[in-house]
Amino acid sequence: MSTAGFTLRHTGPEAASRWLAPAPSWGGTIPGLGFVELRYGNAVGRGDSFAQFSVAGERLPQGVFSGIRFGRAPLPARARFQVGEYTGTLSRRRSGLSRDGRALRIGLAGRAYRYRRGQDKRVHELLRQGIVVRVTRDDWNRPVTLDVRTEGQADAVDLSLALLLQGVYTRHLAQGGRWFSLPGRVLNRTPDIF
């Protein structure tokens, strides 16, 4: 798959308050890979302080990411994730000042990835040598559509991972978002401190 793209749309019910709304989901069709759905849920076997996000599709490797709960989303803290048969690893430099410096470093299926915020806070990019998967949300806070564009020979594992990361709370990958979200992230970890 060289330069190509597709759009996923919000499939969950709307509600007046985002705090009272059911967990959102997105769905759509990926050319050549069929229907895919993205959904939030409870982290299986990890307790109430953990959240989960999953990707399931017809011919796309299933992905599951769980981490410490931040609202309904998992944080990339104490994270566990898997795409198809592959279990991933994740790290980041908290002191990084640039977009690349703050990017998540991901190991999956013998590949090295970086996941970073784009120039616009609605854009996130998954990069590995020779490929870019760029996901643009129509709204950074309550997206209705996820527009996905690829460059290079991105395969089903790349796409599944890029979609899986859409449900992970990553606002702190930017310096401004880091300070904005700090109080909530600290409070979320309070039970682990005491």
PDB file of C-alpha atoms in Angstrom:
ATOM      1  CA  MET A   1       0.000   0.000   0.000  1.00  0.00           C
ATOM      2  CA  SER A   2       1.779   3.184  -1.158  1.00  0.00           C
ATOM      3  CA  THR A   3       0.171   6.606  -0.663  1.00  0.00           C
ATOM      4  CA  ALA A   4      -3.421   5.743   0.222  1.00  0.00           C
ATOM      5  CA  GLY A   5      -6.110   6.689   2.677  1.00  0.00           C
ATOM      6  CA  PHE A   6      -9.482   6.074   4.267  1.00  0.00           C
ATOM      7  CA  THR A   7     -11.810   7.680   6.805  1.00  0.00           C
ATOM      8  CA  LEU A   8     -13.409   6.183   9.910  1.00  0.00           C
ATOM      9  CA  ARG A   9     -16.576   7.703  11.367  1.00  0.00           C
ATOM     10  CA  HIS A  10     -18.001   7.971  14.862  1.00  0.00           C
ATOM     11  CA  THR A  11     -20.483   5.150  15.457  1.00  0.00           C
ATOM     12  CA  GLY A  12     -21.435   5.682  19.122  1.00  0.00           C
ATOM     13  CA  PRO A  13     -24.530   7.568  20.317  1.00  0.00           C
ATOM     14  CA  GLU A  14     -24.243  11.304  20.898  1.00  0.00           C
ATOM     15  CA  ALA A  15     -24.874  12.826  24.317  1.00  0.00           C
ATOM     16  CA  ALA A  16     -25.091  16.375  25.655  1.00  0.00           C
ATOM     17  CA  SER A  17     -22.168  15.812  28.027  1.00  0.00           C
ATOM     18  CA  ARG A  18     -18.974  14.023  27.021  1.00  0.00           C
ATOM     19  CA  TRP A  19     -18.570  12.897  30.657  1.00  0.00           C
ATOM     20  CA  LEU A  20     -21.961  11.164  30.689  1.00  0.00           C
ATOM     21  CA  ALA A  21     -21.826   9.837  27.138  1.00  0.00           C
ATOM     22  CA  PRO A  22     -21.246   6.157  26.474  1.00  0.00           C
ATOM     23  CA  ALA A  23     -17.703   5.359  25.354  1.00  0.00           C
ATOM     24  CA  PRO A  24     -17.379   6.391  21.698  1.00  0.00           C
ATOM     25  CA  SER A  25     -16.391   4.093  18.877  1.00  0.00           C
ATOM     26  CA  TRP A  26     -15.410   4.553  15.233  1.00  0.00           C
ATOM     27  CA  GLY A  27     -15.882   2.308  12.242  1.00  0.00           C
ATOM     28  CA  GLY A  28     -15.368   2.170   8.514  1.00  0.00           C
ATOM     29  CA  THR A  29     -13.832   0.272   5.641  1.00  0.00           C
ATOM     30  CA  ILE A  30     -10.131   0.055   4.844  1.00  0.00           C
ATOM     31  CA  PRO A  31      -9.529  -0.562   1.130  1.00  0.00           C
ATOM     32  CA  GLY A  32      -8.317  -4.148   0.682  1.00  0.00           C
ATOM     33  CA  LEU A  33      -8.755  -5.010   4.372  1.00  0.00           C
ATOM     34  CA  GLY A  34     -12.507  -4.645   4.929  1.00  0.00           C
ATOM     35  CA  PHE A  35     -14.479  -3.299   7.861  1.00  0.00           C
ATOM     36  CA  VAL A  36     -12.747  -2.141  11.059  1.00  0.00           C
ATOM     37  CA  GLU A  37     -14.070  -0.929  14.417  1.00  0.00           C
ATOM     38  CA  LEU A  38     -12.316   0.991  17.224  1.00  0.00           C
ATOM     39  CA  ARG A  39     -13.785   0.818  20.737  1.00  0.00           C
ATOM     40  CA  TYR A  40     -13.083   1.779  24.358  1.00  0.00           C
ATOM     41  CA  GLY A  41     -13.748  -0.650  27.189  1.00  0.00           C
ATOM     42  CA  ASN A  42     -12.651  -1.953  30.571  1.00  0.00           C
ATOM     43  CA  ALA A  43      -9.201  -3.517  30.746  1.00  0.00           C
ATOM     44  CA  VAL A  44      -9.746  -7.259  31.032  1.00  0.00           C
ATOM     45  CA  GLY A  45      -8.119  -8.661  34.171  1.00  0.00           C
ATOM     46  CA  ARG A  46      -6.454  -5.380  35.231  1.00  0.00           C
ATOM     47  CA  GLY A  47      -8.941  -3.753  37.633  1.00  0.00           C
ATOM     48  CA  ASP A  48     -10.974  -0.542  37.589  1.00  0.00           C
ATOM     49  CA  SER A  49      -7.966   1.786  37.496  1.00  0.00           C
ATOM     50  CA  PHE A  50      -7.081   0.546  34.003  1.00  0.00           C
ATOM     51  CA  ALA A  51      -8.798   1.279  30.688  1.00  0.00           C
ATOM     52  CA  GLN A  52      -8.585  -0.468  27.329  1.00  0.00           C
ATOM     53  CA  PHE A  53      -8.899   0.451  23.656  1.00  0.00           C
ATOM     54  CA  SER A  54      -9.280  -2.136  20.919  1.00  0.00           C
ATOM     55  CA  VAL A  55      -9.182  -2.463  17.141  1.00  0.00           C
ATOM     56  CA  ALA A  56     -10.999  -5.308  15.392  1.00  0.00           C
ATOM     57  CA  GLY A  57     -11.446  -5.865  11.673  1.00  0.00           C
ATOM     58  CA  GLU A  58     -12.146  -8.393   8.963  1.00  0.00           C
ATOM     59  CA  ARG A  59      -8.553  -8.744   7.718  1.00  0.00           C
ATOM     60  CA  LEU A  60      -6.725  -6.427  10.107  1.00  0.00           C
ATOM     61  CA  PRO A  61      -4.789  -7.911  13.042  1.00  0.00           C
ATOM     62  CA  GLN A  62      -6.742  -7.372  16.251  1.00  0.00           C
ATOM     63  CA  GLY A  63      -5.160  -4.825  18.577  1.00  0.00           C
ATOM     64  CA  VAL A  64      -5.667  -4.280  22.317  1.00  0.00           C
ATOM     65  CA  PHE A  65      -4.015  -1.560  24.432  1.00  0.00           C
ATOM     66  CA  SER A  66      -4.524  -1.184  28.187  1.00  0.00           C
ATOM     67  CA  GLY A  67      -2.987   1.298  30.598  1.00  0.00           C
ATOM     68  CA  ILE A  68      -3.766   3.409  33.650  1.00  0.00           C
ATOM     69  CA  ARG A  69      -7.200   4.993  33.158  1.00  0.00           C
ATOM     70  CA  PHE A  70      -7.421   8.710  32.287  1.00  0.00           C
ATOM     71  CA  GLY A  71     -11.151   9.331  31.880  1.00  0.00           C
ATOM     72  CA  ARG A  72     -12.160   6.547  29.517  1.00  0.00           C
ATOM     73  CA  ALA A  73      -8.782   6.348  27.773  1.00  0.00           C
ATOM     74  CA  PRO A  74      -5.682   4.361  28.722  1.00  0.00           C
ATOM     75  CA  LEU A  75      -2.476   6.275  29.389  1.00  0.00           C
ATOM     76  CA  PRO A  76       0.813   4.938  28.025  1.00  0.00           C
ATOM     77  CA  ALA A  77       1.712   4.226  31.673  1.00  0.00           C
ATOM     78  CA  ARG A  78       2.006   0.614  32.865  1.00  0.00           C
ATOM     79  CA  ALA A  79       0.831  -0.184  29.367  1.00  0.00           C
ATOM     80  CA  ARG A  80       0.290  -3.601  27.848  1.00  0.00           C
ATOM     81  CA  PHE A  81      -0.546  -3.957  24.189  1.00  0.00           C
ATOM     82  CA  GLN A  82      -0.726  -6.529  21.471  1.00  0.00           C
ATOM     83  CA  VAL A  83      -1.338  -6.453  17.722  1.00  0.00           C
ATOM     84  CA  GLY A  84      -2.224  -9.837  16.287  1.00  0.00           C
ATOM     85  CA  GLU A  85       0.250 -12.363  17.697  1.00  0.00           C
ATOM     86  CA  TYR A  86       2.809  -9.678  18.597  1.00  0.00           C
ATOM     87  CA  THR A  87       3.248  -8.161  22.059  1.00  0.00           C
ATOM     88  CA  GLY A  88       4.680  -4.652  21.973  1.00  0.00           C
ATOM     89  CA  THR A  89       7.057  -2.613  24.100  1.00  0.00           C
ATOM     90  CA  LEU A  90       6.785   1.096  24.758  1.00  0.00           C
ATOM     91  CA  SER A  91       9.067   3.806  26.159  1.00  0.00           C
ATOM     92  CA  ARG A  92       9.546   7.563  25.978  1.00  0.00           C
ATOM     93  CA  ARG A  93      11.821  10.320  27.199  1.00  0.00           C
ATOM     94  CA  ARG A  94       9.764  12.498  29.519  1.00  0.00           C
ATOM     95  CA  SER A  95      12.297  15.338  29.284  1.00  0.00           C
ATOM     96  CA  GLY A  96      12.231  15.595  25.482  1.00  0.00           C
ATOM     97  CA  LEU A  97      11.681  19.148  24.231  1.00  0.00           C
ATOM     98  CA  SER A  98      10.960  18.510  20.531  1.00  0.00           C
ATOM     99  CA  ARG A  99       8.127  16.512  18.943  1.00  0.00           C
ATOM    100  CA  ASP A 100      10.593  13.734  18.165  1.00  0.00           C
ATOM    101  CA  GLY A 101      12.108  13.961  21.633  1.00  0.00           C
ATOM    102  CA  ARG A 102       8.729  13.405  23.287  1.00  0.00           C
ATOM    103  CA  ALA A 103       7.598  10.688  20.848  1.00  0.00           C
ATOM    104  CA  LEU A 104       6.652   7.236  22.077  1.00  0.00           C
ATOM    105  CA  ARG A 105       9.220   4.590  21.099  1.00  0.00           C
ATOM    106  CA  ILE A 106       7.491   1.350  20.206  1.00  0.00           C
ATOM    107  CA  GLY A 107       8.845  -2.090  19.454  1.00  0.00           C
ATOM    108  CA  LEU A 108       6.473  -4.507  17.703  1.00  0.00           C
ATOM    109  CA  ALA A 109       6.955  -7.496  15.402  1.00  0.00           C
ATOM    110  CA  GLY A 110      10.711  -6.842  15.192  1.00  0.00           C
ATOM    111  CA  ARG A 111      10.069  -3.263  14.045  1.00  0.00           C
ATOM    112  CA  ALA A 112      11.010   0.062  15.648  1.00  0.00           C
ATOM    113  CA  TYR A 113       8.333   2.777  15.570  1.00  0.00           C
ATOM    114  CA  ARG A 114       7.956   6.346  16.773  1.00  0.00           C
ATOM    115  CA  TYR A 115       4.541   7.815  17.537  1.00  0.00           C
ATOM    116  CA  ARG A 116       4.406  11.590  17.776  1.00  0.00           C
ATOM    117  CA  ARG A 117       2.078  14.544  17.579  1.00  0.00           C
ATOM    118  CA  GLY A 118       2.017  16.327  14.227  1.00  0.00           C
ATOM    119  CA  GLN A 119       2.379  20.075  13.636  1.00  0.00           C
ATOM    120  CA  ASP A 120      -1.330  20.453  14.472  1.00  0.00           C
ATOM    121  CA  LYS A 121      -2.652  18.916  17.711  1.00  0.00           C
ATOM    122  CA  ARG A 122      -5.353  17.104  15.716  1.00  0.00           C
ATOM    123  CA  VAL A 123      -2.673  15.150  13.818  1.00  0.00           C
ATOM    124  CA  HIS A 124      -0.677  12.138  15.036  1.00  0.00           C
ATOM    125  CA  GLU A 125       1.971  10.228  13.096  1.00  0.00           C
ATOM    126  CA  LEU A 126       3.237   6.666  13.368  1.00  0.00           C
ATOM    127  CA  LEU A 127       6.658   6.335  11.747  1.00  0.00           C
ATOM    128  CA  ARG A 128       9.007   3.486  10.973  1.00  0.00           C
ATOM    129  CA  GLN A 129      11.723   3.323   8.353  1.00  0.00           C
ATOM    130  CA  GLY A 130      10.101   3.939   4.973  1.00  0.00           C
ATOM    131  CA  ILE A 131       6.522   4.492   6.160  1.00  0.00           C
ATOM    132  CA  VAL A 132       4.321   7.143   7.744  1.00  0.00           C
ATOM    133  CA  VAL A 133       0.739   6.617   8.904  1.00  0.00           C
ATOM    134  CA  ARG A 134      -0.829  10.024   9.596  1.00  0.00           C
ATOM    135  CA  VAL A 135      -4.191  10.252  11.370  1.00  0.00           C
ATOM    136  CA  THR A 136      -6.048  13.574  11.400  1.00  0.00           C
ATOM    137  CA  ARG A 137      -9.046  14.105  13.654  1.00  0.00           C
ATOM    138  CA  ASP A 138     -11.713  16.597  12.639  1.00  0.00           C
ATOM    139  CA  ASP A 139     -11.709  17.809  16.280  1.00  0.00           C
ATOM    140  CA  TRP A 140      -8.926  17.188  18.804  1.00  0.00           C
ATOM    141  CA  ASN A 141     -11.315  16.748  21.743  1.00  0.00           C
ATOM    142  CA  ARG A 142     -14.417  14.967  20.404  1.00  0.00           C
ATOM    143  CA  PRO A 143     -13.576  13.670  16.926  1.00  0.00           C
ATOM    144  CA  VAL A 144     -16.353  12.488  14.653  1.00  0.00           C
ATOM    145  CA  THR A 145     -14.002  11.427  11.843  1.00  0.00           C
ATOM    146  CA  LEU A 146     -10.503   9.971  11.746  1.00  0.00           C
ATOM    147  CA  ASP A 147      -8.844  10.593   8.384  1.00  0.00           C
ATOM    148  CA  VAL A 148      -5.968   8.147   7.778  1.00  0.00           C
ATOM    149  CA  ARG A 149      -3.261   8.691   5.134  1.00  0.00           C
ATOM    150  CA  THR A 150      -0.249   6.467   4.517  1.00  0.00           C
ATOM    151  CA  GLU A 151       3.077   7.036   2.794  1.00  0.00           C
ATOM    152  CA  GLY A 152       5.272   4.113   1.790  1.00  0.00           C
ATOM    153  CA  GLN A 153       4.464   0.416   1.952  1.00  0.00           C
ATOM    154  CA  ALA A 154       2.361   0.415   5.139  1.00  0.00           C
ATOM    155  CA  ASP A 155       0.911  -3.008   5.913  1.00  0.00           C
ATOM    156  CA  ALA A 156      -1.914  -4.316   8.109  1.00  0.00           C
ATOM    157  CA  VAL A 157       0.246  -4.382  11.269  1.00  0.00           C
ATOM    158  CA  ASP A 158       1.235  -0.719  10.744  1.00  0.00           C
ATOM    159  CA  LEU A 159      -2.394   0.303  10.242  1.00  0.00           C
ATOM    160  CA  SER A 160      -3.682  -1.677  13.217  1.00  0.00           C
ATOM    161  CA  LEU A 161      -1.045  -0.119  15.497  1.00  0.00           C
ATOM    162  CA  ALA A 162      -1.725   3.421  14.221  1.00  0.00           C
ATOM    163  CA  LEU A 163      -5.459   2.983  14.823  1.00  0.00           C
ATOM    164  CA  LEU A 164      -4.894   1.401  18.221  1.00  0.00           C
ATOM    165  CA  LEU A 165      -2.906   4.439  19.359  1.00  0.00           C
ATOM    166  CA  GLN A 166      -5.851   6.728  18.530  1.00  0.00           C
ATOM    167  CA  GLY A 167      -7.559   5.589  21.730  1.00  0.00           C
ATOM    168  CA  VAL A 168      -4.532   6.175  23.953  1.00  0.00           C
ATOM    169  CA  TYR A 169      -4.312   9.464  25.887  1.00  0.00           C
ATOM    170  CA  THR A 170      -1.253  11.126  24.352  1.00  0.00           C
ATOM    171  CA  ARG A 171      -1.866  14.841  24.858  1.00  0.00           C
ATOM    172  CA  HIS A 172       1.328  14.972  26.935  1.00  0.00           C
ATOM    173  CA  LEU A 173       3.400  14.208  23.813  1.00  0.00           C
ATOM    174  CA  ALA A 174       3.421  17.991  23.278  1.00  0.00           C
ATOM    175  CA  GLN A 175       4.969  20.390  25.824  1.00  0.00           C
ATOM    176  CA  GLY A 176       1.758  22.403  26.251  1.00  0.00           C
ATOM    177  CA  GLY A 177      -0.331  19.275  26.665  1.00  0.00           C
ATOM    178  CA  ARG A 178       2.194  17.906  29.136  1.00  0.00           C
ATOM    179  CA  TRP A 179       1.585  20.767  31.570  1.00  0.00           C
ATOM    180  CA  PHE A 180      -2.165  20.938  30.930  1.00  0.00           C
ATOM    181  CA  SER A 181      -2.690  17.243  31.675  1.00  0.00           C
ATOM    182  CA  LEU A 182      -0.162  16.942  34.532  1.00  0.00           C
ATOM    183  CA  PRO A 183      -2.603  17.421  37.465  1.00  0.00           C
ATOM    184  CA  GLY A 184      -4.998  14.776  36.145  1.00  0.00           C
ATOM    185  CA  ARG A 185      -2.219  12.313  35.368  1.00  0.00           C
ATOM    186  CA  VAL A 186      -0.757  12.746  38.874  1.00  0.00           C
ATOM    187  CA  LEU A 187      -4.170  12.208  40.482  1.00  0.00           C
ATOM    188  CA  ASN A 188      -4.695   9.080  38.394  1.00  0.00           C
ATOM    189  CA  ARG A 189      -1.500   7.603  39.832  1.00  0.00           C
ATOM    190  CA  THR A 190      -2.254   8.566  43.440  1.00  0.00           C
ATOM    191  CA  PRO A 191      -3.490   5.063  44.439  1.00  0.00           C
ATOM    192  CA  ASP A 192      -0.166   3.674  43.192  1.00  0.00           C
ATOM    193  CA  ILE A 193       1.822   6.144  45.330  1.00  0.00           C
ATOM    194  CA  PHE A 194       0.165   5.424  48.683  1.00  0.00           C
TER     195      PHE A 194
END
